[in-house]
Amino acid sequence: MSEKVEAVVFDWAGTTVDYGCLAPMNVFIEIFKEREIVVTSEEVRGPMGMNKWDHIYELCQLHNIKTQWKAKYDKYPGKEDIDELYMRFEPILFSNLRSFAKPIEGVIDVVNQLRKQGIKIGSTSGYTKEMLDIVAEEAAQYGYKPDIRITSEAVGKGRPFPYMCYENAIQLDINGMQKMIKVGDTVSDIQEGIHAGVWSVGVILGSSLHGFSEREINYMNQTDLVMSMEAARTKFYQAGAHFVINSMKELPASIERINDLLQQGVYPHEYTKRREMERWETSIIQ
């Protein structure tokens, strides 16, 4: 029997909903501002995709944050500080989630197209189950409803660990991790897929990694837009992405390419080695 893609596992914020991943980003900036600590949007986007307590922990390890915290509180941020920040983070985010749950353009059409091909639709998220329940309920009003949604509570650890992808494979009854694709908008999404042994695809427009709202994109100079997209593409590939697409509309073509590779007996880890070899040979020629 020939092998082909059986399931696609999507991230939520920044991938299928919430263009630019603005809901969590704004809250991270706000909770640090309340403590009179300045954190930049670029710093916030670095750990994006992780569960939110871990995200705050990673921010508190940054030199800029530690230096400010030491100057303000005469100590570096500890676990109790991270707990307090997270306790403040949750209610603010909960109050905003419904406003950032609209599916990104092209997502619903692509999902419908995949389902017609018999492909199952899974999902993982850096949100808690309670957070994701709100987002999913709102997104369903627009017509976006994956077959399942998995958060880190169900498996013990979130990204970049692979366990949420494993749980998707179990619940969707997928015969081989190489028959699954993980699609996401952050480095931790790509790492999650790589660690799980599935195909990892990064999406640029709307992503946290690209870092622009839809309004900013609409008013951006075309040259600047192309340059920023290429910078995001490079970061995705450096993180190990097998494929990088400009928008969700390009996903079906990537799936066709992956199906061709599976027909040739090429699995994700082998494709990674092939790409690394091609880059090495290119660098030697140059």
mmCIF file of C-alpha atoms in Angstrom:
data_model
loop_
_atom_site.group_PDB
_atom_site.id
_atom_site.type_symbol
_atom_site.label_atom_id
_atom_site.label_comp_id
_atom_site.label_asym_id
_atom_site.label_seq_id
_atom_site.Cartn_x
_atom_site.Cartn_y
_atom_site.Cartn_z
ATOM 1 C CA MET A 1 0.000 0.000 0.000
ATOM 2 C CA SER A 2 1.396 3.392 -0.979
ATOM 3 C CA GLU A 3 2.147 5.897 1.766
ATOM 4 C CA LYS A 4 0.588 9.344 1.880
ATOM 5 C CA VAL A 5 -0.242 12.067 4.359
ATOM 6 C CA GLU A 6 -3.049 11.030 6.689
ATOM 7 C CA ALA A 7 -3.248 14.020 9.028
ATOM 8 C CA VAL A 8 -2.243 17.653 9.409
ATOM 9 C CA VAL A 9 -1.757 19.024 12.918
ATOM 10 C CA PHE A 10 -2.219 22.787 13.085
ATOM 11 C CA ASP A 11 -1.156 25.267 15.722
ATOM 12 C CA TRP A 12 -3.777 27.832 16.718
ATOM 13 C CA ALA A 13 -2.760 31.475 17.410
ATOM 14 C CA GLY A 14 -0.659 32.868 14.566
ATOM 15 C CA THR A 15 -1.302 29.847 12.339
ATOM 16 C CA THR A 16 -5.041 29.250 11.966
ATOM 17 C CA VAL A 17 -6.467 32.135 14.046
ATOM 18 C CA ASP A 18 -5.258 35.475 15.434
ATOM 19 C CA TYR A 19 -3.232 36.948 12.582
ATOM 20 C CA GLY A 20 0.121 38.034 14.033
ATOM 21 C CA CYS A 21 -0.432 36.118 17.293
ATOM 22 C CA LEU A 22 -1.411 39.394 18.966
ATOM 23 C CA ALA A 23 -3.536 38.139 21.875
ATOM 24 C CA PRO A 24 -0.731 36.616 23.976
ATOM 25 C CA MET A 25 1.925 39.088 22.830
ATOM 26 C CA ASN A 26 0.009 42.115 24.062
ATOM 27 C CA VAL A 27 -0.617 40.498 27.435
ATOM 28 C CA PHE A 28 3.024 39.514 27.974
ATOM 29 C CA ILE A 29 4.065 43.116 27.367
ATOM 30 C CA GLU A 30 1.342 44.387 29.712
ATOM 31 C CA ILE A 31 2.166 42.156 32.709
ATOM 32 C CA PHE A 32 5.829 43.161 32.624
ATOM 33 C CA LYS A 33 4.893 46.817 32.180
ATOM 34 C CA GLU A 34 2.801 46.575 35.340
ATOM 35 C CA ARG A 35 6.007 45.569 37.148
ATOM 36 C CA GLU A 36 7.798 48.528 35.507
ATOM 37 C CA ILE A 37 9.849 46.199 33.300
ATOM 38 C CA VAL A 38 10.143 46.969 29.589
ATOM 39 C CA VAL A 39 10.015 43.933 27.321
ATOM 40 C CA THR A 40 10.060 44.320 23.533
ATOM 41 C CA SER A 41 7.747 42.581 21.096
ATOM 42 C CA GLU A 42 10.788 40.874 19.572
ATOM 43 C CA GLU A 43 11.780 39.479 22.965
ATOM 44 C CA VAL A 44 8.228 38.296 23.613
ATOM 45 C CA ARG A 45 8.030 36.514 20.267
ATOM 46 C CA GLY A 46 11.209 34.508 20.906
ATOM 47 C CA PRO A 47 9.635 31.745 23.064
ATOM 48 C CA MET A 48 6.194 32.049 21.435
ATOM 49 C CA GLY A 49 4.401 28.723 21.079
ATOM 50 C CA MET A 50 5.508 27.352 24.445
ATOM 51 C CA ASN A 51 2.985 26.983 27.246
ATOM 52 C CA LYS A 52 2.555 30.328 28.926
ATOM 53 C CA TRP A 53 4.238 29.720 32.300
ATOM 54 C CA ASP A 54 7.306 28.393 30.468
ATOM 55 C CA HIS A 55 7.152 31.394 28.144
ATOM 56 C CA ILE A 56 7.288 33.794 31.091
ATOM 57 C CA TYR A 57 10.139 31.759 32.591
ATOM 58 C CA GLU A 58 12.138 32.085 29.357
ATOM 59 C CA LEU A 59 11.534 35.834 29.247
ATOM 60 C CA CYS A 60 12.805 36.139 32.798
ATOM 61 C CA GLN A 61 16.076 34.493 31.766
ATOM 62 C CA LEU A 62 16.821 37.236 29.224
ATOM 63 C CA HIS A 63 19.693 39.532 30.158
ATOM 64 C CA ASN A 64 17.599 42.638 29.519
ATOM 65 C CA ILE A 65 14.804 41.464 31.813
ATOM 66 C CA LYS A 66 17.133 40.222 34.559
ATOM 67 C CA THR A 67 19.078 43.487 34.535
ATOM 68 C CA GLN A 68 15.939 45.611 34.834
ATOM 69 C CA TRP A 69 14.496 43.333 37.528
ATOM 70 C CA LYS A 70 17.714 43.482 39.565
ATOM 71 C CA ALA A 71 17.801 47.276 39.352
ATOM 72 C CA LYS A 72 14.139 47.577 40.351
ATOM 73 C CA TYR A 73 13.798 44.836 42.989
ATOM 74 C CA ASP A 74 17.418 44.207 44.039
ATOM 75 C CA LYS A 75 17.185 40.560 42.970
ATOM 76 C CA TYR A 76 16.708 38.466 39.867
ATOM 77 C CA PRO A 77 13.220 37.129 39.063
ATOM 78 C CA GLY A 78 12.558 33.830 40.814
ATOM 79 C CA LYS A 79 9.864 31.187 40.656
ATOM 80 C CA GLU A 80 7.530 33.155 42.921
ATOM 81 C CA ASP A 81 7.826 36.150 40.591
ATOM 82 C CA ILE A 82 7.083 33.980 37.541
ATOM 83 C CA ASP A 83 4.079 32.500 39.348
ATOM 84 C CA GLU A 84 2.804 36.007 40.132
ATOM 85 C CA LEU A 85 3.307 37.151 36.537
ATOM 86 C CA TYR A 86 1.443 34.095 35.272
ATOM 87 C CA MET A 87 -1.399 34.642 37.738
ATOM 88 C CA ARG A 88 -1.751 38.133 36.295
ATOM 89 C CA PHE A 89 -1.367 36.875 32.713
ATOM 90 C CA GLU A 90 -4.288 34.438 32.802
ATOM 91 C CA PRO A 91 -7.218 36.773 33.608
ATOM 92 C CA ILE A 92 -6.077 39.426 31.139
ATOM 93 C CA LEU A 93 -5.725 36.879 28.341
ATOM 94 C CA PHE A 94 -9.069 35.246 29.161
ATOM 95 C CA SER A 95 -10.765 38.625 28.787
ATOM 96 C CA ASN A 96 -9.276 39.107 25.298
ATOM 97 C CA LEU A 97 -9.359 35.654 23.709
ATOM 98 C CA ARG A 98 -12.696 35.868 21.911
ATOM 99 C CA SER A 99 -11.529 38.982 20.097
ATOM 100 C CA PHE A 100 -8.576 37.082 18.605
ATOM 101 C CA ALA A 101 -10.217 33.842 17.459
ATOM 102 C CA LYS A 102 -11.191 34.675 13.895
ATOM 103 C CA PRO A 103 -9.653 32.221 11.391
ATOM 104 C CA ILE A 104 -6.939 33.634 9.158
ATOM 105 C CA GLU A 105 -7.881 34.063 5.499
ATOM 106 C CA GLY A 106 -7.616 30.825 3.530
ATOM 107 C CA VAL A 107 -7.592 28.490 6.531
ATOM 108 C CA ILE A 108 -11.178 27.250 6.311
ATOM 109 C CA ASP A 109 -10.986 26.705 2.530
ATOM 110 C CA VAL A 110 -7.744 24.727 2.877
ATOM 111 C CA VAL A 111 -9.089 22.618 5.751
ATOM 112 C CA ASN A 112 -12.218 21.792 3.729
ATOM 113 C CA GLN A 113 -10.034 20.857 0.779
ATOM 114 C CA LEU A 114 -7.894 18.551 2.926
ATOM 115 C CA ARG A 115 -10.944 16.852 4.412
ATOM 116 C CA LYS A 116 -12.236 16.106 0.914
ATOM 117 C CA GLN A 117 -8.933 14.277 0.354
ATOM 118 C CA GLY A 118 -9.553 12.183 3.477
ATOM 119 C CA ILE A 119 -6.921 14.014 5.548
ATOM 120 C CA LYS A 120 -7.670 14.311 9.274
ATOM 121 C CA ILE A 121 -7.276 17.646 11.049
ATOM 122 C CA GLY A 122 -5.530 17.746 14.421
ATOM 123 C CA SER A 123 -4.247 20.619 16.519
ATOM 124 C CA THR A 124 -1.871 21.562 19.332
ATOM 125 C CA SER A 125 -1.504 24.788 21.273
ATOM 126 C CA GLY A 126 0.576 26.670 23.789
ATOM 127 C CA TYR A 127 -2.688 27.742 25.431
ATOM 128 C CA THR A 128 -4.133 25.862 28.392
ATOM 129 C CA LYS A 129 -7.232 23.756 27.799
ATOM 130 C CA GLU A 130 -9.453 26.437 29.325
ATOM 131 C CA MET A 131 -7.952 29.097 27.080
ATOM 132 C CA LEU A 132 -8.198 26.954 23.976
ATOM 133 C CA ASP A 133 -11.803 25.986 24.737
ATOM 134 C CA ILE A 134 -12.727 29.673 24.452
ATOM 135 C CA VAL A 135 -10.774 30.192 21.227
ATOM 136 C CA ALA A 136 -12.141 26.975 19.692
ATOM 137 C CA GLU A 137 -15.734 27.835 20.560
ATOM 138 C CA GLU A 138 -15.389 31.230 18.912
ATOM 139 C CA ALA A 139 -13.508 29.885 15.861
ATOM 140 C CA ALA A 140 -16.236 27.279 15.349
ATOM 141 C CA GLN A 141 -18.714 30.121 14.849
ATOM 142 C CA TYR A 142 -16.713 31.038 11.745
ATOM 143 C CA GLY A 143 -16.594 27.411 10.548
ATOM 144 C CA TYR A 144 -13.168 26.268 11.800
ATOM 145 C CA LYS A 145 -13.315 23.112 13.900
ATOM 146 C CA PRO A 146 -10.402 20.624 13.938
ATOM 147 C CA ASP A 147 -11.156 16.976 14.656
ATOM 148 C CA ILE A 148 -9.267 17.192 17.950
ATOM 149 C CA ARG A 149 -7.345 19.748 19.999
ATOM 150 C CA ILE A 150 -4.536 18.851 22.381
ATOM 151 C CA THR A 151 -2.918 21.016 25.045
ATOM 152 C CA SER A 152 0.038 20.252 27.279
ATOM 153 C CA GLU A 153 -2.137 19.297 30.286
ATOM 154 C CA ALA A 154 -3.154 16.133 28.446
ATOM 155 C CA VAL A 155 0.423 14.920 27.955
ATOM 156 C CA GLY A 156 2.513 16.487 30.722
ATOM 157 C CA LYS A 157 4.768 18.752 28.667
ATOM 158 C CA GLY A 158 4.276 21.278 25.900
ATOM 159 C CA ARG A 159 6.520 22.408 23.076
ATOM 160 C CA PRO A 160 9.235 21.855 22.057
ATOM 161 C CA PHE A 161 8.562 18.341 23.408
ATOM 162 C CA PRO A 162 6.773 16.063 20.911
ATOM 163 C CA TYR A 163 4.075 14.643 23.159
ATOM 164 C CA MET A 164 1.135 16.693 21.873
ATOM 165 C CA CYS A 165 1.912 15.437 18.358
ATOM 166 C CA TYR A 166 2.073 11.880 19.671
ATOM 167 C CA GLU A 167 -1.349 12.287 21.276
ATOM 168 C CA ASN A 168 -2.721 13.596 17.979
ATOM 169 C CA ALA A 169 -1.386 10.497 16.242
ATOM 170 C CA ILE A 170 -3.005 8.249 18.837
ATOM 171 C CA GLN A 171 -6.415 9.915 18.795
ATOM 172 C CA LEU A 172 -6.489 10.327 15.018
ATOM 173 C CA ASP A 173 -5.306 6.706 14.562
ATOM 174 C CA ILE A 174 -2.355 7.539 12.311
ATOM 175 C CA ASN A 175 -0.254 4.615 11.093
ATOM 176 C CA GLY A 176 3.243 6.101 11.204
ATOM 177 C CA MET A 177 4.464 9.537 12.312
ATOM 178 C CA GLN A 178 5.868 10.167 8.818
ATOM 179 C CA LYS A 179 2.260 10.383 7.607
ATOM 180 C CA MET A 180 1.600 13.471 9.713
ATOM 181 C CA ILE A 181 2.432 17.135 9.082
ATOM 182 C CA LYS A 182 2.808 19.766 11.804
ATOM 183 C CA VAL A 183 2.036 23.310 10.636
ATOM 184 C CA GLY A 184 2.975 26.242 12.867
ATOM 185 C CA ASP A 185 4.150 29.823 13.090
ATOM 186 C CA THR A 186 6.951 29.639 15.686
ATOM 187 C CA VAL A 187 10.335 27.992 16.195
ATOM 188 C CA SER A 188 8.852 25.874 18.997
ATOM 189 C CA ASP A 189 6.184 24.601 16.566
ATOM 190 C CA ILE A 190 8.897 23.466 14.174
ATOM 191 C CA GLN A 191 10.892 21.837 16.976
ATOM 192 C CA GLU A 192 7.771 20.056 18.215
ATOM 193 C CA GLY A 193 7.276 18.515 14.781
ATOM 194 C CA ILE A 194 10.938 17.622 14.309
ATOM 195 C CA HIS A 195 11.129 15.929 17.705
ATOM 196 C CA ALA A 196 7.945 13.982 16.932
ATOM 197 C CA GLY A 197 9.328 12.674 13.629
ATOM 198 C CA VAL A 198 6.659 14.352 11.498
ATOM 199 C CA TRP A 199 6.958 16.780 8.606
ATOM 200 C CA SER A 200 7.344 20.336 9.912
ATOM 201 C CA VAL A 201 5.950 23.241 7.892
ATOM 202 C CA GLY A 202 6.318 26.899 8.844
ATOM 203 C CA VAL A 203 3.816 29.503 7.652
ATOM 204 C CA ILE A 204 5.037 33.100 7.302
ATOM 205 C CA LEU A 205 2.134 35.522 6.846
ATOM 206 C CA GLY A 206 0.165 35.897 10.065
ATOM 207 C CA SER A 207 2.905 34.214 12.063
ATOM 208 C CA SER A 208 4.456 35.278 15.328
ATOM 209 C CA LEU A 209 7.867 34.666 13.774
ATOM 210 C CA HIS A 210 7.156 37.191 11.016
ATOM 211 C CA GLY A 211 5.817 39.530 13.673
ATOM 212 C CA PHE A 212 3.372 41.825 11.880
ATOM 213 C CA SER A 213 -0.353 42.446 12.192
ATOM 214 C CA GLU A 214 -2.599 42.253 9.138
ATOM 215 C CA ARG A 215 -2.941 46.040 9.169
ATOM 216 C CA GLU A 216 0.841 46.496 9.200
ATOM 217 C CA ILE A 217 1.189 44.103 6.274
ATOM 218 C CA ASN A 218 -1.412 45.998 4.263
ATOM 219 C CA TYR A 219 0.480 49.280 4.660
ATOM 220 C CA MET A 220 4.001 47.874 4.315
ATOM 221 C CA ASN A 221 6.261 48.807 1.425
ATOM 222 C CA GLN A 222 6.500 45.819 -0.928
ATOM 223 C CA THR A 223 10.303 45.679 -0.753
ATOM 224 C CA ASP A 224 10.227 45.726 3.048
ATOM 225 C CA LEU A 225 7.555 43.025 3.056
ATOM 226 C CA VAL A 226 9.588 40.714 0.816
ATOM 227 C CA MET A 227 12.718 41.249 2.913
ATOM 228 C CA SER A 228 10.890 40.574 6.181
ATOM 229 C CA MET A 229 9.303 37.419 4.755
ATOM 230 C CA GLU A 230 12.668 36.116 3.579
ATOM 231 C CA ALA A 231 14.135 36.773 7.023
ATOM 232 C CA ALA A 232 11.300 34.747 8.577
ATOM 233 C CA ARG A 233 11.773 31.980 6.001
ATOM 234 C CA THR A 234 15.457 31.736 6.914
ATOM 235 C CA LYS A 235 14.628 31.465 10.637
ATOM 236 C CA PHE A 236 12.139 28.672 9.954
ATOM 237 C CA TYR A 237 14.673 26.698 7.927
ATOM 238 C CA GLN A 238 17.366 27.287 10.540
ATOM 239 C CA ALA A 239 14.970 25.807 13.103
ATOM 240 C CA GLY A 240 14.712 22.671 10.953
ATOM 241 C CA ALA A 241 11.522 23.220 8.963
ATOM 242 C CA HIS A 242 11.153 20.836 6.036
ATOM 243 C CA PHE A 243 9.024 23.334 4.104
ATOM 244 C CA VAL A 244 8.097 26.989 4.556
ATOM 245 C CA ILE A 245 4.986 28.449 2.932
ATOM 246 C CA ASN A 246 4.025 32.100 2.500
ATOM 247 C CA SER A 247 0.412 31.494 3.508
ATOM 248 C CA MET A 248 -1.925 28.618 4.275
ATOM 249 C CA LYS A 249 -3.122 28.664 0.667
ATOM 250 C CA GLU A 250 0.188 27.026 -0.340
ATOM 251 C CA LEU A 251 -0.204 24.067 2.027
ATOM 252 C CA PRO A 252 -1.965 21.719 -0.437
ATOM 253 C CA ALA A 253 0.982 22.028 -2.847
ATOM 254 C CA SER A 254 3.394 21.169 -0.017
ATOM 255 C CA ILE A 255 1.301 18.126 0.837
ATOM 256 C CA GLU A 256 1.558 16.952 -2.775
ATOM 257 C CA ARG A 257 5.336 17.316 -2.555
ATOM 258 C CA ILE A 258 5.432 15.375 0.714
ATOM 259 C CA ASN A 259 3.274 12.623 -0.785
ATOM 260 C CA ASP A 260 5.757 12.375 -3.673
ATOM 261 C CA LEU A 261 8.604 12.002 -1.168
ATOM 262 C CA LEU A 262 6.736 9.316 0.760
ATOM 263 C CA GLN A 263 6.167 7.431 -2.495
ATOM 264 C CA GLN A 264 9.947 7.458 -2.934
ATOM 265 C CA GLY A 265 10.412 6.105 0.579
ATOM 266 C CA VAL A 266 11.791 9.396 1.926
ATOM 267 C CA TYR A 267 10.846 10.105 5.542
ATOM 268 C CA PRO A 268 11.185 13.437 7.417
ATOM 269 C CA HIS A 269 14.592 12.746 9.012
ATOM 270 C CA GLU A 270 15.965 11.540 5.677
ATOM 271 C CA TYR A 271 14.692 14.647 3.923
ATOM 272 C CA THR A 272 16.418 16.781 6.551
ATOM 273 C CA LYS A 273 19.713 14.994 5.860
ATOM 274 C CA ARG A 274 19.205 15.473 2.121
ATOM 275 C CA ARG A 275 18.666 19.209 2.530
ATOM 276 C CA GLU A 276 21.703 19.515 4.787
ATOM 277 C CA MET A 277 23.813 17.713 2.192
ATOM 278 C CA GLU A 278 22.542 19.990 -0.575
ATOM 279 C CA ARG A 279 23.417 23.080 1.491
ATOM 280 C CA TRP A 280 26.885 21.672 2.206
ATOM 281 C CA GLU A 281 27.518 20.925 -1.461
ATOM 282 C CA THR A 282 26.302 24.417 -2.402
ATOM 283 C CA SER A 283 28.656 26.019 0.118
ATOM 284 C CA ILE A 284 31.603 23.974 -1.249
ATOM 285 C CA ILE A 285 30.851 25.091 -4.828
ATOM 286 C CA GLN A 286 30.639 28.718 -3.748
#
